[in-house]
mmCIF file of N, CA and C in Angstrom:
data_model
loop_
_atom_site.group_PDB
_atom_site.id
_atom_site.type_symbol
_atom_site.label_atom_id
_atom_site.label_comp_id
_atom_site.label_asym_id
_atom_site.label_seq_id
_atom_site.Cartn_x
_atom_site.Cartn_y
_atom_site.Cartn_z
ATOM 1 N N MET C 12 13.468 -6.551 -2.332
ATOM 2 C CA MET C 12 13.190 -6.419 -3.699
ATOM 3 C C MET C 12 12.793 -7.227 -4.443
ATOM 4 N N LYS C 13 12.996 -8.701 -4.004
ATOM 5 C CA LYS C 13 11.940 -9.030 -4.486
ATOM 6 C C LYS C 13 10.320 -9.291 -4.304
ATOM 7 N N LYS C 14 9.915 -9.050 -2.951
ATOM 8 C CA LYS C 14 8.999 -8.071 -2.664
ATOM 9 C C LYS C 14 8.231 -7.176 -3.473
ATOM 10 N N LEU C 15 8.801 -6.456 -3.893
ATOM 11 C CA LEU C 15 8.462 -5.090 -4.892
ATOM 12 C C LEU C 15 8.056 -5.987 -6.200
ATOM 13 N N PHE C 16 9.134 -6.858 -6.754
ATOM 14 C CA PHE C 16 8.988 -7.044 -8.042
ATOM 15 C C PHE C 16 7.413 -8.262 -8.171
ATOM 16 N N ILE C 17 7.384 -8.803 -7.153
ATOM 17 C CA ILE C 17 6.253 -9.746 -6.931
ATOM 18 C C ILE C 17 4.696 -8.859 -6.518
ATOM 19 N N LEU C 18 5.071 -7.782 -5.951
ATOM 20 C CA LEU C 18 3.739 -6.702 -5.781
ATOM 21 C C LEU C 18 3.611 -6.082 -7.652
ATOM 22 N N LEU C 19 4.853 -5.425 -7.914
ATOM 23 C CA LEU C 19 4.379 -5.059 -9.297
ATOM 24 C C LEU C 19 3.842 -6.058 -10.463
ATOM 25 N N SER C 20 4.591 -7.189 -10.086
ATOM 26 C CA SER C 20 3.986 -8.208 -11.400
ATOM 27 C C SER C 20 2.227 -8.596 -11.250
ATOM 28 N N ALA C 21 1.863 -8.428 -9.294
ATOM 29 C CA ALA C 21 0.839 -8.535 -9.127
ATOM 30 C C ALA C 21 -0.362 -7.650 -9.686
ATOM 31 N N VAL C 22 0.191 -6.475 -9.323
ATOM 32 C CA VAL C 22 -0.580 -5.333 -9.942
ATOM 33 C C VAL C 22 -0.900 -5.168 -11.588
ATOM 34 N N CYS C 23 0.460 -5.556 -12.325
ATOM 35 C CA CYS C 23 0.026 -5.745 -13.820
ATOM 36 C C CYS C 23 -0.920 -6.908 -14.308
ATOM 37 N N ILE C 24 -0.855 -7.871 -13.461
ATOM 38 C CA ILE C 24 -1.817 -8.963 -13.818
ATOM 39 C C ILE C 24 -2.885 -8.587 -13.559
ATOM 40 N N LEU C 25 -3.258 -7.762 -12.267
ATOM 41 C CA LEU C 25 -4.763 -7.942 -11.714
ATOM 42 C C LEU C 25 -5.010 -6.448 -12.808
ATOM 43 N N THR C 26 -4.510 -5.788 -13.236
ATOM 44 C CA THR C 26 -4.993 -4.694 -13.794
ATOM 45 C C THR C 26 -4.719 -4.529 -15.314
ATOM 46 N N SER C 27 -4.460 -6.218 -15.719
ATOM 47 C CA SER C 27 -3.833 -6.202 -17.172
ATOM 48 C C SER C 27 -3.212 -5.103 -17.643
ATOM 49 N N CYS C 28 -2.181 -4.712 -16.962
ATOM 50 C CA CYS C 28 -1.594 -3.621 -17.411
ATOM 51 C C CYS C 28 -2.161 -2.351 -17.858
ATOM 52 N N ASN C 29 -3.320 -1.935 -17.542
ATOM 53 C CA ASN C 29 -4.152 -0.610 -17.659
ATOM 54 C C ASN C 29 -3.448 0.191 -17.239
ATOM 55 N N VAL C 30 -3.209 1.075 -18.427
ATOM 56 C CA VAL C 30 -2.261 2.282 -18.091
ATOM 57 C C VAL C 30 -3.263 3.466 -18.160
ATOM 58 N N VAL C 31 -3.077 4.858 -17.253
ATOM 59 C CA VAL C 31 -3.449 6.113 -17.273
ATOM 60 C C VAL C 31 -2.488 6.849 -17.732
ATOM 61 N N SER C 32 -2.716 7.785 -18.372
ATOM 62 C CA SER C 32 -1.836 8.548 -18.917
ATOM 63 C C SER C 32 -0.288 7.637 -18.879
ATOM 64 N N ASN C 33 0.013 6.596 -19.702
ATOM 65 C CA ASN C 33 1.506 6.321 -19.612
ATOM 66 C C ASN C 33 1.870 5.559 -18.265
ATOM 67 N N LYS C 34 0.678 5.618 -17.125
ATOM 68 C CA LYS C 34 1.307 5.296 -15.809
ATOM 69 C C LYS C 34 0.539 4.078 -15.667
ATOM 70 N N VAL C 35 1.305 3.027 -14.669
ATOM 71 C CA VAL C 35 0.248 2.026 -13.582
ATOM 72 C C VAL C 35 -0.011 2.638 -12.701
ATOM 73 N N ASP C 36 -1.481 2.349 -12.316
ATOM 74 C CA ASP C 36 -1.816 2.605 -10.908
ATOM 75 C C ASP C 36 -1.598 1.793 -10.026
ATOM 76 N N ILE C 37 -1.120 1.913 -8.914
ATOM 77 C CA ILE C 37 -0.236 1.354 -7.708
ATOM 78 C C ILE C 37 -0.470 1.861 -6.207
ATOM 79 N N ILE C 38 -1.667 0.738 -5.481
ATOM 80 C CA ILE C 38 -1.622 0.973 -4.107
ATOM 81 C C ILE C 38 -0.339 -0.011 -3.643
ATOM 82 N N LEU C 39 0.396 0.376 -2.992
ATOM 83 C CA LEU C 39 1.813 -0.558 -1.833
ATOM 84 C C LEU C 39 0.996 -0.565 -0.625
ATOM 85 N N ASP C 40 0.927 -2.174 -0.127
ATOM 86 C CA ASP C 40 0.144 -2.347 1.008
ATOM 87 C C ASP C 40 1.344 -2.728 1.484
ATOM 88 N N SER C 41 1.715 -2.278 2.957
ATOM 89 C CA SER C 41 3.275 -2.459 3.731
ATOM 90 C C SER C 41 3.232 -2.809 4.777
ATOM 91 N N ASP C 42 4.176 -3.130 5.637
ATOM 92 C CA ASP C 42 4.294 -3.106 6.857
ATOM 93 C C ASP C 42 5.966 -2.789 6.959
ATOM 94 N N ALA C 43 6.103 -1.345 6.406
ATOM 95 C CA ALA C 43 7.214 -0.541 6.727
ATOM 96 C C ALA C 43 8.092 -0.685 8.140
ATOM 97 N N ASN C 44 7.395 -0.648 8.895
ATOM 98 C CA ASN C 44 7.911 -0.638 10.021
ATOM 99 C C ASN C 44 8.583 -1.971 10.470
ATOM 100 N N ASN C 45 8.544 -3.032 9.796
ATOM 101 C CA ASN C 45 9.139 -4.303 10.397
ATOM 102 C C ASN C 45 9.932 -4.549 9.442
ATOM 103 N N GLU C 46 10.613 -4.407 8.273
ATOM 104 C CA GLU C 46 11.499 -4.849 7.948
ATOM 105 C C GLU C 46 12.177 -3.466 6.697
ATOM 106 N N LEU C 47 13.715 -3.546 6.372
ATOM 107 C CA LEU C 47 13.997 -2.407 5.246
ATOM 108 C C LEU C 47 13.278 -2.816 4.267
ATOM 109 N N ASP C 48 12.685 -3.665 3.516
ATOM 110 C CA ASP C 48 12.766 -3.844 2.166
ATOM 111 C C ASP C 48 11.167 -2.832 1.730
ATOM 112 N N ASP C 49 10.372 -2.502 2.870
ATOM 113 C CA ASP C 49 9.479 -1.831 2.440
ATOM 114 C C ASP C 49 9.783 -0.449 2.282
ATOM 115 N N GLN C 50 10.661 0.096 2.946
ATOM 116 C CA GLN C 50 11.160 1.075 2.957
ATOM 117 C C GLN C 50 11.543 1.680 1.396
ATOM 118 N N HIS C 51 12.245 0.407 1.069
ATOM 119 C CA HIS C 51 13.110 0.556 0.097
ATOM 120 C C HIS C 51 11.927 0.782 -1.604
ATOM 121 N N ALA C 52 10.522 -0.264 -1.618
ATOM 122 C CA ALA C 52 9.694 -0.431 -2.088
ATOM 123 C C ALA C 52 9.014 1.109 -2.093
ATOM 124 N N ILE C 53 9.026 1.773 -1.125
ATOM 125 C CA ILE C 53 8.486 3.108 -1.157
ATOM 126 C C ILE C 53 9.211 3.831 -2.008
ATOM 127 N N ALA C 54 10.311 3.963 -1.499
ATOM 128 C CA ALA C 54 11.219 4.949 -2.077
ATOM 129 C C ALA C 54 11.549 4.572 -3.693
ATOM 130 N N TYR C 55 11.669 3.759 -4.167
ATOM 131 C CA TYR C 55 11.640 3.242 -5.610
ATOM 132 C C TYR C 55 10.375 3.266 -6.529
ATOM 133 N N MET C 56 8.677 3.021 -5.512
ATOM 134 C CA MET C 56 7.671 3.265 -6.295
ATOM 135 C C MET C 56 7.937 5.139 -6.510
ATOM 136 N N LEU C 57 8.421 5.937 -5.521
ATOM 137 C CA LEU C 57 8.280 7.186 -5.339
ATOM 138 C C LEU C 57 9.024 7.493 -6.569
ATOM 139 N N LEU C 58 9.992 7.191 -6.720
ATOM 140 C CA LEU C 58 11.201 7.683 -7.599
ATOM 141 C C LEU C 58 10.740 7.687 -8.929
ATOM 142 N N ASN C 59 9.861 6.497 -9.426
ATOM 143 C CA ASN C 59 9.595 6.267 -10.558
ATOM 144 C C ASN C 59 7.985 6.363 -10.839
ATOM 145 N N GLN C 60 7.583 7.691 -10.816
ATOM 146 C CA GLN C 60 6.480 8.151 -10.989
ATOM 147 C C GLN C 60 6.326 8.686 -12.209
ATOM 148 N N ASP C 61 7.046 8.191 -12.846
ATOM 149 C CA ASP C 61 7.202 8.691 -14.296
ATOM 150 C C ASP C 61 6.175 7.487 -14.675
ATOM 151 N N TYR C 62 6.227 6.353 -14.082
ATOM 152 C CA TYR C 62 5.977 5.106 -14.665
ATOM 153 C C TYR C 62 4.834 4.552 -13.831
ATOM 154 N N PHE C 63 4.594 5.407 -12.755
ATOM 155 C CA PHE C 63 3.473 4.629 -11.406
ATOM 156 C C PHE C 63 2.559 5.755 -11.400
ATOM 157 N N ARG C 64 1.562 5.548 -11.031
ATOM 158 C CA ARG C 64 0.630 6.433 -10.517
ATOM 159 C C ARG C 64 0.303 5.846 -9.368
ATOM 160 N N VAL C 65 1.095 6.534 -8.200
ATOM 161 C CA VAL C 65 0.552 6.089 -6.410
ATOM 162 C C VAL C 65 -0.687 6.652 -6.448
ATOM 163 N N LEU C 66 -1.489 5.443 -5.945
ATOM 164 C CA LEU C 66 -2.750 5.856 -5.416
ATOM 165 C C LEU C 66 -2.816 6.150 -3.983
ATOM 166 N N ALA C 67 -2.293 5.245 -3.564
ATOM 167 C CA ALA C 67 -2.081 5.002 -1.559
ATOM 168 C C ALA C 67 -0.972 4.189 -1.238
ATOM 169 N N ILE C 68 -0.456 4.122 0.154
ATOM 170 C CA ILE C 68 0.462 3.340 0.618
ATOM 171 C C ILE C 68 -0.684 2.921 1.845
ATOM 172 N N THR C 69 -1.207 1.237 1.714
ATOM 173 C CA THR C 69 -2.203 0.902 2.996
ATOM 174 C C THR C 69 -0.840 0.471 4.198
ATOM 175 N N THR C 70 -1.080 0.205 5.332
ATOM 176 C CA THR C 70 -0.254 -0.659 5.728
ATOM 177 C C THR C 70 -0.992 -1.432 6.748
ATOM 178 N N ASN C 71 -0.438 -2.469 7.319
ATOM 179 C CA ASN C 71 -1.193 -3.914 8.290
ATOM 180 C C ASN C 71 -0.029 -3.922 9.731
ATOM 181 N N ALA C 72 -0.318 -4.509 10.708
ATOM 182 C CA ALA C 72 0.407 -5.062 11.643
ATOM 183 C C ALA C 72 1.176 -6.479 11.580
ATOM 184 N N THR C 73 2.222 -5.977 11.917
ATOM 185 C CA THR C 73 3.149 -7.218 11.713
ATOM 186 C C THR C 73 3.678 -7.826 13.595
ATOM 187 N N HIS C 74 4.078 -8.622 13.466
ATOM 188 C CA HIS C 74 4.028 -8.894 14.757
ATOM 189 C C HIS C 74 5.858 -8.480 15.569
ATOM 190 N N ASN C 75 6.546 -8.043 14.748
ATOM 191 C CA ASN C 75 8.040 -7.342 15.311
ATOM 192 C C ASN C 75 7.511 -5.993 14.715
ATOM 193 N N GLY C 76 6.829 -5.577 14.134
ATOM 194 C CA GLY C 76 6.618 -4.031 13.761
ATOM 195 C C GLY C 76 5.782 -2.947 14.079
ATOM 196 N N GLY C 77 4.735 -3.989 15.163
ATOM 197 C CA GLY C 77 3.412 -3.080 15.725
ATOM 198 C C GLY C 77 2.403 -3.175 14.953
ATOM 199 N N ASP C 78 1.471 -2.191 15.450
ATOM 200 C CA ASP C 78 0.183 -2.243 14.851
ATOM 201 C C ASP C 78 0.102 -1.322 13.892
ATOM 202 N N ALA C 79 -1.362 -1.542 13.117
ATOM 203 C CA ALA C 79 -1.124 -0.522 11.423
ATOM 204 C C ALA C 79 -0.848 0.926 12.010
ATOM 205 N N THR C 80 -1.205 1.631 12.908
ATOM 206 C CA THR C 80 -0.796 2.995 12.951
ATOM 207 C C THR C 80 0.996 3.191 12.649
ATOM 208 N N LYS C 81 1.675 2.300 13.773
ATOM 209 C CA LYS C 81 2.862 2.307 13.457
ATOM 210 C C LYS C 81 3.754 2.354 12.373
ATOM 211 N N GLN C 82 3.040 1.283 11.835
ATOM 212 C CA GLN C 82 3.194 1.338 10.574
ATOM 213 C C GLN C 82 2.973 1.939 9.587
ATOM 214 N N ALA C 83 1.890 2.772 9.469
ATOM 215 C CA ALA C 83 1.259 3.903 8.780
ATOM 216 C C ALA C 83 3.036 5.378 9.087
ATOM 217 N N THR C 84 2.826 5.338 10.386
ATOM 218 C CA THR C 84 3.698 6.452 10.791
ATOM 219 C C THR C 84 5.207 6.256 10.431
ATOM 220 N N GLU C 85 5.862 4.983 10.111
ATOM 221 C CA GLU C 85 7.234 4.340 9.273
ATOM 222 C C GLU C 85 7.178 5.207 7.643
ATOM 223 N N ALA C 86 6.021 4.346 7.498
ATOM 224 C CA ALA C 86 5.541 5.290 6.249
ATOM 225 C C ALA C 86 5.586 6.228 5.757
ATOM 226 N N GLU C 87 4.925 7.137 6.516
ATOM 227 C CA GLU C 87 4.941 8.523 6.292
ATOM 228 C C GLU C 87 5.959 9.340 6.494
ATOM 229 N N ARG C 88 7.025 8.722 7.333
ATOM 230 C CA ARG C 88 8.254 9.088 7.480
ATOM 231 C C ARG C 88 9.241 9.145 6.276
ATOM 232 N N VAL C 89 9.137 7.807 5.737
ATOM 233 C CA VAL C 89 10.033 7.923 4.678
ATOM 234 C C VAL C 89 9.486 8.455 3.490
ATOM 235 N N VAL C 90 8.023 8.572 3.303
ATOM 236 C CA VAL C 90 7.465 9.487 1.819
ATOM 237 C C VAL C 90 8.184 11.181 2.475
ATOM 238 N N LYS C 91 7.821 11.459 3.466
ATOM 239 C CA LYS C 91 8.791 12.555 3.926
ATOM 240 C C LYS C 91 9.676 12.801 3.531
ATOM 241 N N LEU C 92 10.700 11.712 3.633
ATOM 242 C CA LEU C 92 11.893 12.002 3.527
ATOM 243 C C LEU C 92 12.236 12.049 1.602
ATOM 244 N N MET C 93 11.488 11.958 1.172
ATOM 245 C CA MET C 93 11.489 11.370 -0.426
ATOM 246 C C MET C 93 11.195 12.820 -0.662
ATOM 247 N N GLY C 94 10.754 13.814 0.268
ATOM 248 C CA GLY C 94 9.886 15.436 -0.371
ATOM 249 C C GLY C 94 9.138 15.334 -1.209
ATOM 250 N N ASP C 95 9.572 16.264 -2.435
ATOM 251 C CA ASP C 95 8.380 16.654 -3.398
ATOM 252 C C ASP C 95 8.102 15.371 -4.007
ATOM 253 N N TYR C 96 9.034 14.477 -3.850
ATOM 254 C CA TYR C 96 8.649 12.853 -4.627
ATOM 255 C C TYR C 96 7.347 12.412 -4.086
ATOM 256 N N GLY C 97 7.205 12.892 -2.446
ATOM 257 C CA GLY C 97 6.620 12.104 -1.713
ATOM 258 C C GLY C 97 5.146 12.828 -1.649
ATOM 259 N N LYS C 98 4.550 13.986 -2.147
ATOM 260 C CA LYS C 98 4.004 14.628 -1.800
ATOM 261 C C LYS C 98 2.668 14.401 -2.444
ATOM 262 N N ASP C 99 1.611 14.529 -1.663
ATOM 263 C CA ASP C 99 0.184 14.382 -1.891
ATOM 264 C C ASP C 99 -0.337 12.966 -2.286
ATOM 265 N N ILE C 100 0.874 11.999 -1.099
ATOM 266 C CA ILE C 100 0.677 10.378 -0.954
ATOM 267 C C ILE C 100 -0.118 10.036 0.179
ATOM 268 N N ARG C 101 -0.865 9.304 -0.088
ATOM 269 C CA ARG C 101 -2.570 9.030 1.007
ATOM 270 C C ARG C 101 -1.377 7.641 1.880
ATOM 271 N N ILE C 102 -1.521 8.065 2.894
ATOM 272 C CA ILE C 102 -1.078 6.714 3.718
ATOM 273 C C ILE C 102 -2.366 6.291 4.541
ATOM 274 N N ILE C 103 -2.891 5.195 4.246
ATOM 275 C CA ILE C 103 -4.101 4.791 4.940
ATOM 276 C C ILE C 103 -3.760 3.145 5.770
ATOM 277 N N PRO C 104 -3.847 3.629 7.354
ATOM 278 C CA PRO C 104 -3.849 2.365 8.216
ATOM 279 C C PRO C 104 -4.381 1.476 8.162
ATOM 280 N N GLY C 105 -4.315 0.114 7.988
ATOM 281 C CA GLY C 105 -5.326 -1.044 7.506
ATOM 282 C C GLY C 105 -5.360 -1.944 8.808
ATOM 283 N N ALA C 106 -5.566 -3.061 8.843
ATOM 284 C CA ALA C 106 -5.812 -3.987 10.069
ATOM 285 C C ALA C 106 -4.711 -4.212 11.383
ATOM 286 N N THR C 107 -5.034 -4.068 12.059
ATOM 287 C CA THR C 107 -3.945 -4.685 13.288
ATOM 288 C C THR C 107 -4.252 -5.979 13.229
ATOM 289 N N GLY C 108 -5.427 -6.760 13.437
ATOM 290 C CA GLY C 108 -5.720 -7.700 14.021
ATOM 291 C C GLY C 108 -5.416 -8.847 12.430
ATOM 292 N N SER C 109 -5.630 -10.129 12.980
ATOM 293 C CA SER C 109 -5.063 -11.359 11.547
ATOM 294 C C SER C 109 -6.333 -11.389 10.960
ATOM 295 N N TYR C 110 -6.278 -11.711 10.042
ATOM 296 C CA TYR C 110 -7.940 -12.482 9.422
ATOM 297 C C TYR C 110 -8.394 -13.083 10.095
ATOM 298 N N GLU C 111 -8.012 -14.128 10.748
ATOM 299 C CA GLU C 111 -9.001 -14.879 11.584
ATOM 300 C C GLU C 111 -9.150 -14.189 12.938
ATOM 301 N N GLU C 112 -9.050 -13.156 13.004
ATOM 302 C CA GLU C 112 -9.396 -12.313 14.530
ATOM 303 C C GLU C 112 -10.564 -11.386 13.938
ATOM 304 N N ILE C 113 -10.447 -11.395 12.687
ATOM 305 C CA ILE C 113 -11.108 -9.782 12.015
ATOM 306 C C ILE C 113 -12.277 -10.650 11.282
ATOM 307 N N ARG C 114 -12.060 -12.073 10.622
ATOM 308 C CA ARG C 114 -12.963 -12.701 9.610
ATOM 309 C C ARG C 114 -14.622 -12.468 10.462
ATOM 310 N N PRO C 115 -14.664 -13.073 11.864
ATOM 311 C CA PRO C 115 -16.401 -13.246 12.391
ATOM 312 C C PRO C 115 -17.083 -11.341 12.143
ATOM 313 N N THR C 116 -15.912 -10.324 12.241
ATOM 314 C CA THR C 116 -16.836 -9.154 12.293
ATOM 315 C C THR C 116 -16.803 -8.352 10.977
ATOM 316 N N LEU C 117 -16.934 -9.513 9.726
ATOM 317 C CA LEU C 117 -16.523 -8.761 8.269
ATOM 318 C C LEU C 117 -17.949 -8.157 7.745
ATOM 319 N N SER C 118 -18.787 -8.778 8.674
ATOM 320 C CA SER C 118 -20.438 -8.340 7.790
ATOM 321 C C SER C 118 -20.725 -7.085 8.858
ATOM 322 N N ASN C 119 -20.241 -6.651 10.063
ATOM 323 C CA ASN C 119 -20.260 -5.581 10.894
ATOM 324 C C ASN C 119 -20.410 -4.200 9.600
ATOM 325 N N ASP C 120 -21.029 -3.292 10.254
ATOM 326 C CA ASP C 120 -20.914 -1.954 9.226
ATOM 327 C C ASP C 120 -19.327 -1.778 9.279
ATOM 328 N N GLN C 121 -18.707 -1.879 10.571
ATOM 329 C CA GLN C 121 -17.341 -1.379 10.531
ATOM 330 C C GLN C 121 -16.646 -2.363 11.118
ATOM 331 N N TYR C 122 -15.190 -3.073 10.625
ATOM 332 C CA TYR C 122 -14.244 -3.746 10.927
ATOM 333 C C TYR C 122 -12.678 -3.179 10.912
ATOM 334 N N ASP C 123 -12.114 -3.788 11.606
ATOM 335 C CA ASP C 123 -10.628 -3.514 11.709
ATOM 336 C C ASP C 123 -10.091 -3.298 10.031
ATOM 337 N N GLY C 124 -9.384 -2.967 9.749
ATOM 338 C CA GLY C 124 -9.077 -2.474 8.419
ATOM 339 C C GLY C 124 -9.742 -1.605 7.451
ATOM 340 N N GLN C 125 -10.891 -1.784 7.801
ATOM 341 C CA GLN C 125 -12.001 -1.402 6.681
ATOM 342 C C GLN C 125 -11.487 -0.272 5.691
ATOM 343 N N VAL C 126 -11.273 0.722 6.353
ATOM 344 C CA VAL C 126 -10.881 2.051 4.981
ATOM 345 C C VAL C 126 -9.966 1.618 4.469
ATOM 346 N N ALA C 127 -8.591 0.894 4.633
ATOM 347 C CA ALA C 127 -7.940 0.433 3.953
ATOM 348 C C ALA C 127 -8.741 -0.639 2.863
ATOM 349 N N VAL C 128 -9.183 -1.387 3.080
ATOM 350 C CA VAL C 128 -10.063 -2.610 2.297
ATOM 351 C C VAL C 128 -11.177 -1.926 1.539
ATOM 352 N N ASP C 129 -11.574 -0.780 1.872
ATOM 353 C CA ASP C 129 -12.588 0.144 0.894
ATOM 354 C C ASP C 129 -11.656 0.787 -0.089
ATOM 355 N N PHE C 130 -10.932 1.033 0.500
ATOM 356 C CA PHE C 130 -10.045 1.944 -0.668
ATOM 357 C C PHE C 130 -9.531 1.156 -1.841
ATOM 358 N N ILE C 131 -9.301 -0.144 -1.374
ATOM 359 C CA ILE C 131 -8.715 -0.968 -2.324
ATOM 360 C C ILE C 131 -9.801 -1.755 -3.155
ATOM 361 N N ILE C 132 -10.760 -1.864 -2.990
ATOM 362 C CA ILE C 132 -11.513 -2.500 -3.289
ATOM 363 C C ILE C 132 -12.343 -1.401 -4.460
ATOM 364 N N ASN C 133 -12.244 -0.509 -3.939
ATOM 365 C CA ASN C 133 -12.899 0.598 -5.178
ATOM 366 C C ASN C 133 -12.157 1.040 -5.787
ATOM 367 N N ALA C 134 -11.003 1.021 -5.844
ATOM 368 C CA ALA C 134 -9.768 1.395 -6.777
ATOM 369 C C ALA C 134 -9.827 0.312 -7.581
ATOM 370 N N ALA C 135 -10.333 -0.950 -7.271
ATOM 371 C CA ALA C 135 -9.607 -2.183 -8.142
ATOM 372 C C ALA C 135 -10.984 -2.158 -9.038
ATOM 373 N N ASN C 136 -12.336 -1.372 -8.718
ATOM 374 C CA ASN C 136 -13.892 -1.624 -9.235
ATOM 375 C C ASN C 136 -13.452 -0.426 -10.106
ATOM 376 N N LYS C 137 -12.510 0.355 -10.193
ATOM 377 C CA LYS C 137 -12.229 1.165 -11.179
ATOM 378 C C LYS C 137 -11.478 0.936 -12.386
ATOM 379 N N HIS C 138 -11.352 -0.066 -12.078
ATOM 380 C CA HIS C 138 -10.603 -0.918 -13.183
ATOM 381 C C HIS C 138 -11.075 -2.070 -13.921
ATOM 382 N N SER C 139 -12.364 -2.427 -13.389
ATOM 383 C CA SER C 139 -13.372 -3.804 -13.238
ATOM 384 C C SER C 139 -14.173 -2.911 -15.168
#
């Protein structure tokens, strides 16, 4: 829950609490297959869509939880468990490698995690 509070606080600070239709736009970056806190964060976010407009869930690899695809599969499982609350939620697998592994390829046309990174950047730029 501490992670969720920090995430929500960061979103509020980064967007200056810009609200659209009285909702805060949110992207949850998750390692849902690693520990239970992210599953709770997903459920909390989806159950509170009166306050949040969920843009997407992005995932990243962890040492104990598997690659970004395994993380996305677990996030998708939790979203499906939420039934109608989770309909139309986009889940985007992100990076499987660490930043140090990916950094030399960042100037390439494609790199590990690019789809999730581009989504986050484009969403953030809409609030600029």
